[in-house]
GROMACS .gro file of C-alpha atoms in nm:
model
  292
    1MET     CA    1  -0.468 -14.685  -9.553
    2ILE     CA    2  -0.366 -15.009  -9.376
    3GLY     CA    3  -0.677 -14.968  -9.163
    4LEU     CA    4  -0.880 -14.927  -9.480
    5ILE     CA    5  -0.758 -15.262  -9.612
    6SER     CA    6  -0.834 -15.426  -9.277
    7VAL     CA    7  -1.194 -15.302  -9.289
    8ALA     CA    8  -1.239 -15.443  -9.638
    9ALA     CA    9  -1.078 -15.773  -9.543
   10ALA     CA   10  -1.313 -15.811  -9.247
   11ALA     CA   11  -1.613 -15.790  -9.478
   12LEU     CA   12  -1.474 -16.015  -9.748
   13ALA     CA   13  -1.599 -16.334  -9.584
   14LEU     CA   14  -1.944 -16.233  -9.710
   15SER     CA   15  -1.870 -16.329 -10.068
   16ALA     CA   16  -1.645 -16.516 -10.310
   17PRO     CA   17  -1.592 -16.426 -10.675
   18GLN     CA   18  -1.643 -16.642 -10.979
   19ASP     CA   19  -1.380 -16.682 -11.251
   20ALA     CA   20  -1.434 -16.463 -11.557
   21PRO     CA   21  -1.538 -16.633 -11.888
   22PRO     CA   22  -1.326 -16.619 -12.205
   23GLN     CA   23  -1.324 -16.313 -12.433
   24THR     CA   24  -1.514 -16.276 -12.761
   25THR     CA   25  -1.420 -16.000 -13.005
   26LEU     CA   26  -1.654 -15.830 -13.253
   27PRO     CA   27  -1.607 -15.512 -13.461
   28ASP     CA   28  -1.565 -15.178 -13.284
   29VAL     CA   29  -1.858 -14.942 -13.230
   30VAL     CA   30  -1.873 -14.664 -13.492
   31VAL     CA   31  -2.033 -14.328 -13.407
   32GLU     CA   32  -2.143 -14.111 -13.700
   33GLY     CA   33  -2.340 -13.795 -13.774
   34ARG     CA   34  -2.190 -13.558 -13.513
   35ASN     CA   35  -1.877 -13.344 -13.537
   36LEU     CA   36  -1.583 -13.409 -13.309
   37GLU     CA   37  -1.627 -13.106 -13.083
   38GLU     CA   38  -1.992 -13.189 -13.024
   39LEU     CA   39  -1.912 -13.552 -12.947
   40VAL     CA   40  -1.632 -13.465 -12.709
   41ARG     CA   41  -1.823 -13.198 -12.520
   42GLY     CA   42  -2.125 -13.422 -12.487
   43PHE     CA   43  -1.914 -13.707 -12.352
   44VAL     CA   44  -1.727 -13.493 -12.100
   45GLU     CA   45  -2.053 -13.346 -11.970
   46GLU     CA   46  -2.224 -13.685 -11.960
   47VAL     CA   47  -1.961 -13.887 -11.776
   48GLY     CA   48  -1.817 -13.627 -11.538
   49ALA     CA   49  -1.928 -13.641 -11.175
   50PRO     CA   50  -1.734 -13.377 -10.977
   51VAL     CA   51  -1.839 -13.308 -10.619
   52GLY     CA   52  -2.083 -13.020 -10.584
   53ASP     CA   53  -1.956 -12.698 -10.743
   54TYR     CA   54  -1.598 -12.822 -10.757
   55GLY     CA   55  -1.434 -12.921 -11.083
   56PRO     CA   56  -1.317 -13.267 -11.192
   57ALA     CA   57  -1.066 -13.437 -10.963
   58ARG     CA   58  -0.767 -13.653 -11.056
   59TRP     CA   59  -0.477 -13.831 -10.888
   60ASP     CA   60  -0.163 -13.629 -10.818
   61ARG     CA   61   0.132 -13.794 -10.997
   62SER     CA   62   0.097 -14.146 -10.857
   63VAL     CA   63  -0.158 -14.408 -10.763
   64CYS     CA   64  -0.135 -14.732 -10.563
   65ILE     CA   65  -0.380 -15.009 -10.658
   66GLY     CA   66  -0.489 -15.292 -10.430
   67VAL     CA   67  -0.716 -15.583 -10.524
   68VAL     CA   68  -0.866 -15.813 -10.261
   69ASN     CA   69  -1.084 -16.126 -10.258
   70LEU     CA   70  -0.939 -16.265 -10.581
   71ARG     CA   71  -0.684 -16.541 -10.624
   72ARG     CA   72  -0.335 -16.393 -10.616
   73GLU     CA   73  -0.263 -16.445 -10.985
   74LEU     CA   74  -0.595 -16.290 -11.093
   75ALA     CA   75  -0.551 -15.996 -10.856
   76GLN     CA   76  -0.203 -15.935 -10.998
   77GLN     CA   77  -0.338 -15.946 -11.354
   78MET     CA   78  -0.593 -15.681 -11.263
   79ILE     CA   79  -0.334 -15.462 -11.089
   80ASP     CA   80  -0.097 -15.492 -11.386
   81ARG     CA   81  -0.367 -15.400 -11.637
   82MET     CA   82  -0.489 -15.102 -11.433
   83SER     CA   83  -0.131 -14.987 -11.378
   84ALA     CA   84  -0.071 -14.995 -11.754
   85VAL     CA   85  -0.366 -14.760 -11.805
   86ALA     CA   86  -0.237 -14.532 -11.529
   87LEU     CA   87   0.103 -14.517 -11.700
   88GLU     CA   88  -0.064 -14.436 -12.031
   89VAL     CA   89  -0.217 -14.120 -11.885
   90GLY     CA   90   0.099 -14.004 -11.706
   91LEU     CA   91   0.063 -14.151 -11.357
   92GLU     CA   92   0.327 -14.350 -11.170
   93PRO     CA   93   0.185 -14.680 -11.036
   94GLY     CA   94   0.286 -14.770 -10.683
   95GLN     CA   95   0.551 -15.032 -10.618
   96PRO     CA   96   0.471 -15.367 -10.450
   97GLY     CA   97   0.396 -15.307 -10.085
   98CYS     CA   98   0.263 -14.952 -10.131
   99ARG     CA   99  -0.045 -14.849  -9.934
  100PRO     CA  100  -0.342 -14.866 -10.173
  101ASN     CA  101  -0.548 -14.556 -10.234
  102VAL     CA  102  -0.744 -14.745 -10.502
  103LEU     CA  103  -0.906 -15.047 -10.337
  104VAL     CA  104  -1.081 -15.296 -10.568
  105ILE     CA  105  -1.293 -15.554 -10.387
  106ALA     CA  106  -1.427 -15.861 -10.568
  107ALA     CA  107  -1.763 -15.983 -10.440
  108ALA     CA  108  -2.037 -16.230 -10.520
  109ASP     CA  109  -2.290 -15.985 -10.372
  110GLY     CA  110  -2.180 -15.627 -10.430
  111GLY     CA  111  -2.468 -15.473 -10.236
  112GLU     CA  112  -2.399 -15.678  -9.927
  113MET     CA  113  -2.032 -15.591  -9.947
  114ALA     CA  114  -2.102 -15.219  -9.988
  115ARG     CA  115  -2.341 -15.212  -9.694
  116ALA     CA  116  -2.091 -15.397  -9.473
  117LEU     CA  117  -1.813 -15.151  -9.555
  118VAL     CA  118  -2.025 -14.840  -9.499
  119GLU     CA  119  -2.164 -14.977  -9.173
  120ALA     CA  120  -1.816 -15.067  -9.048
  121ARG     CA  121  -1.651 -14.731  -9.130
  122PRO     CA  122  -1.905 -14.466  -9.234
  123GLY     CA  123  -1.646 -14.190  -9.191
  124LEU     CA  124  -1.445 -14.328  -9.482
  125PHE     CA  125  -1.738 -14.254  -9.713
  126LEU     CA  126  -1.896 -13.938  -9.567
  127THR     CA  127  -1.605 -13.724  -9.452
  128HIS     CA  128  -1.788 -13.398  -9.368
  129VAL     CA  129  -1.514 -13.212  -9.557
  130SER     CA  130  -1.626 -12.967  -9.827
  131GLY     CA  131  -1.561 -13.099 -10.178
  132ALA     CA  132  -1.459 -13.445 -10.059
  133ASN     CA  133  -1.750 -13.676 -10.141
  134GLN     CA  134  -2.094 -13.707 -10.293
  135SER     CA  135  -2.417 -13.685 -10.091
  136ARG     CA  136  -2.591 -13.924  -9.855
  137SER     CA  137  -2.846 -14.010 -10.125
  138GLU     CA  138  -2.565 -14.107 -10.363
  139LEU     CA  139  -2.407 -14.317 -10.089
  140ALA     CA  140  -2.741 -14.493 -10.050
  141ASP     CA  141  -2.734 -14.565 -10.424
  142PHE     CA  142  -2.378 -14.697 -10.392
  143GLN     CA  143  -2.514 -14.954 -10.147
  144ALA     CA  144  -2.843 -15.034 -10.319
  145THR     CA  145  -2.756 -15.042 -10.690
  146ASP     CA  146  -2.751 -15.367 -10.885
  147ARG     CA  147  -2.473 -15.252 -11.120
  148PRO     CA  148  -2.190 -15.504 -11.170
  149VAL     CA  149  -1.935 -15.240 -11.065
  150ARG     CA  150  -1.994 -14.964 -10.809
  151TRP     CA  151  -1.749 -14.699 -10.689
  152TRP     CA  152  -1.707 -14.422 -10.433
  153HIS     CA  153  -1.447 -14.146 -10.469
  154ILE     CA  154  -1.300 -13.923 -10.202
  155SER     CA  155  -1.136 -13.602 -10.329
  156LEU     CA  156  -0.992 -13.289 -10.172
  157PRO     CA  157  -0.957 -12.930 -10.297
  158VAL     CA  158  -0.587 -12.845 -10.264
  159ASP     CA  159  -0.344 -12.564 -10.340
  160SER     CA  160  -0.218 -12.649 -10.689
  161ASP     CA  161   0.141 -12.555 -10.595
  162THR     CA  162   0.182 -12.706 -10.249
  163GLY     CA  163  -0.084 -12.979 -10.243
  164GLN     CA  164  -0.208 -12.852  -9.905
  165ALA     CA  165  -0.579 -12.874  -9.830
  166ALA     CA  166  -0.768 -12.568  -9.951
  167VAL     CA  167  -1.071 -12.639  -9.730
  168ARG     CA  168  -1.097 -12.662  -9.353
  169MET     CA  169  -1.037 -13.013  -9.219
  170PRO     CA  170  -1.115 -13.122  -8.862
  171GLY     CA  171  -0.798 -13.139  -8.655
  172TYR     CA  172  -0.582 -12.950  -8.904
  173GLY     CA  173  -0.465 -12.592  -8.933
  174PRO     CA  174  -0.601 -12.316  -9.156
  175ALA     CA  175  -0.684 -12.405  -9.515
  176ALA     CA  176  -0.452 -12.301  -9.798
  177THR     CA  177  -0.596 -12.021 -10.008
  178GLY     CA  178  -0.430 -12.083 -10.346
  179ASN     CA  179  -0.106 -11.954 -10.495
  180THR     CA  180  -0.010 -11.590 -10.529
  181PHE     CA  181  -0.096 -11.584 -10.901
  182ALA     CA  182  -0.466 -11.654 -10.840
  183SER     CA  183  -0.713 -11.420 -11.014
  184ARG     CA  184  -1.082 -11.394 -11.088
  185LEU     CA  185  -1.039 -11.659 -11.358
  186ARG     CA  186  -0.789 -11.883 -11.176
  187THR     CA  187  -0.796 -11.972 -10.810
  188GLY     CA  188  -0.474 -12.169 -10.767
  189ILE     CA  189  -0.690 -12.450 -10.626
  190GLN     CA  190  -0.768 -12.788 -10.784
  191SER     CA  191  -0.931 -13.112 -10.668
  192ASP     CA  192  -0.711 -13.417 -10.608
  193LEU     CA  193  -0.841 -13.768 -10.561
  194GLN     CA  194  -0.752 -13.919 -10.223
  195ARG     CA  195  -0.901 -14.268 -10.233
  196VAL     CA  196  -1.159 -14.473 -10.418
  197PHE     CA  197  -1.349 -14.788 -10.327
  198ILE     CA  198  -1.456 -15.009 -10.618
  199ILE     CA  199  -1.666 -15.322 -10.571
  200VAL     CA  200  -1.688 -15.572 -10.858
  201ASP     CA  201  -1.991 -15.802 -10.838
  202PHE     CA  202  -1.880 -16.104 -11.039
  203ASN     CA  203  -2.226 -16.260 -11.028
  204ARG     CA  204  -2.356 -15.967 -11.236
  205ALA     CA  205  -2.061 -15.931 -11.473
  206GLY     CA  206  -2.226 -16.133 -11.750
  207GLY     CA  207  -1.989 -16.231 -12.030
  208ALA     CA  208  -1.717 -15.978 -11.944
  209ASN     CA  209  -1.370 -16.124 -11.891
  210LEU     CA  210  -1.099 -16.012 -11.650
  211ILE     CA  211  -0.920 -15.784 -11.898
  212GLN     CA  212  -1.243 -15.605 -11.987
  213ILE     CA  213  -1.340 -15.567 -11.622
  214SER     CA  214  -0.991 -15.440 -11.535
  215ASP     CA  215  -1.012 -15.175 -11.806
  216TYR     CA  216  -1.359 -15.069 -11.693
  217VAL     CA  217  -1.238 -15.048 -11.333
  218ALA     CA  218  -0.931 -14.848 -11.441
  219MET     CA  219  -1.157 -14.594 -11.611
  220VAL     CA  220  -1.372 -14.538 -11.302
  221ALA     CA  221  -1.070 -14.544 -11.070
  222LEU     CA  222  -0.880 -14.270 -11.252
  223ALA     CA  223  -1.172 -14.029 -11.306
  224GLN     CA  224  -1.494 -13.933 -11.127
  225ILE     CA  225  -1.739 -14.110 -11.358
  226ASP     CA  226  -2.114 -14.069 -11.320
  227PRO     CA  227  -2.255 -14.420 -11.262
  228ASP     CA  228  -2.577 -14.314 -11.438
  229ALA     CA  229  -2.403 -14.173 -11.748
  230GLN     CA  230  -2.573 -14.259 -12.078
  231THR     CA  231  -2.282 -14.357 -12.302
  232ALA     CA  232  -2.439 -14.578 -12.569
  233GLY     CA  233  -2.355 -14.322 -12.840
  234TYR     CA  234  -1.981 -14.327 -12.765
  235ASP     CA  235  -1.699 -14.576 -12.824
  236THR     CA  236  -1.616 -14.635 -12.458
  237VAL     CA  237  -1.548 -14.921 -12.223
  238LEU     CA  238  -1.824 -14.775 -12.004
  239ASN     CA  239  -2.066 -14.960 -12.235
  240LEU     CA  240  -1.908 -15.289 -12.131
  241PHE     CA  241  -2.197 -15.440 -11.941
  242GLY     CA  242  -2.448 -15.351 -12.211
  243SER     CA  243  -2.252 -15.536 -12.480
  244PRO     CA  244  -1.935 -15.701 -12.349
  245GLU     CA  245  -1.875 -15.886 -12.675
  246THR     CA  246  -1.809 -15.561 -12.866
  247LEU     CA  247  -1.551 -15.405 -12.632
  248PRO     CA  248  -1.240 -15.617 -12.573
  249ARG     CA  249  -1.056 -15.343 -12.380
  250ILE     CA  250  -1.033 -14.972 -12.304
  251THR     CA  251  -1.072 -14.761 -12.620
  252ASP     CA  252  -0.871 -14.478 -12.775
  253TRP     CA  253  -1.168 -14.255 -12.692
  254ASP     CA  254  -1.139 -14.342 -12.323
  255LEU     CA  255  -0.764 -14.284 -12.320
  256SER     CA  256  -0.811 -13.947 -12.489
  257TYR     CA  257  -1.049 -13.847 -12.211
  258LEU     CA  258  -0.810 -13.958 -11.939
  259ARG     CA  259  -0.506 -13.797 -12.103
  260ALA     CA  260  -0.699 -13.471 -12.135
  261LEU     CA  261  -0.806 -13.488 -11.771
  262TYR     CA  262  -0.450 -13.542 -11.653
  263SER     CA  263  -0.291 -13.278 -11.875
  264ALA     CA  264  -0.548 -12.999 -11.826
  265GLU     CA  265  -0.497 -12.697 -11.601
  266LEU     CA  266  -0.778 -12.739 -11.351
  267ASP     CA  267  -0.757 -12.432 -11.129
  268GLN     CA  268  -1.015 -12.221 -11.312
  269ALA     CA  269  -1.262 -12.041 -11.090
  270ARG     CA  270  -1.566 -12.210 -11.246
  271ALA     CA  271  -1.621 -12.585 -11.259
  272ASN     CA  272  -1.764 -12.569 -11.611
  273ALA     CA  273  -1.448 -12.390 -11.729
  274GLN     CA  274  -1.247 -12.683 -11.597
  275SER     CA  275  -1.469 -12.930 -11.783
  276ASN     CA  276  -1.433 -12.720 -12.099
  277GLU     CA  277  -1.054 -12.739 -12.061
  278VAL     CA  278  -1.078 -13.120 -12.048
  279ALA     CA  279  -1.304 -13.121 -12.355
  280ARG     CA  280  -1.061 -12.906 -12.554
  281GLY     CA  281  -0.771 -13.130 -12.461
  282MET     CA  282  -0.966 -13.441 -12.556
  283ALA     CA  283  -1.057 -13.294 -12.896
  284ARG     CA  284  -0.690 -13.211 -12.960
  285ASP     CA  285  -0.586 -13.562 -12.863
  286GLN     CA  286  -0.846 -13.716 -13.094
  287ARG     CA  287  -0.733 -13.502 -13.386
  288ARG     CA  288  -0.370 -13.597 -13.323
  289ASP     CA  289  -0.462 -13.967 -13.318
  290GLY     CA  290  -0.653 -13.923 -13.641
  291ASP     CA  291  -0.349 -13.768 -13.812
  292GLU     CA  292  -0.117 -14.055 -13.719
   0.00000   0.00000   0.00000
């Protein structure tokens, strides 16, 4: 991962971020007219972006966050805020000096930065390992989009007991085949996140401040979020850049989704069964919050 940081640092001379403007707070978004189960299932289906026929991926126990191309104090604020979200969903943030597997890069031109990174190390983005990354066309979108924040996840199907790769990897031995309790319904294999690149284009961030951006980035760092998800009907930080004044930080709805993702058993044989497990957990979490 040190090499990964070096690649990013080499491209950072292309841009310099702007400071984020102050925060404005307005009332929360209220969603009405749909029952909880329908809302939850719709959200999980809308935002999820697993690789191919594999189910949703997540980090295994811990995550190390690095932020580059921001002033030290601003980078630390972002790391601290993202780490707080990671703790909230049951992950252990890395200690100072850890090797980042979440790399957040601030840029004045996100497209130029993305193209420079992909050109410098294309193998970090297209791994040629089954279940590891999205397609070439989606990588092209990662480079060409004008979204304020863009991201690229790398995941790996692993044995849920040992963490060993469950797909063939160049230069490694045979793939793990899942634990001995696997069945037609459960495979003993789940997808773990391995690294994620996130580029924040501060010239396109509008009125969003650093806390809001940090929460948005935490959401897309901890889960495979579809960049084209239509989320206007939900109370989520993913609506940030449509109306930054209404969303001061990550919402209870977002945290319910992440908690469900990180508490679900994700070794079902079918990807949609895994998504259904997340939806059920999210609905339970929302009901529990409503009773408190």
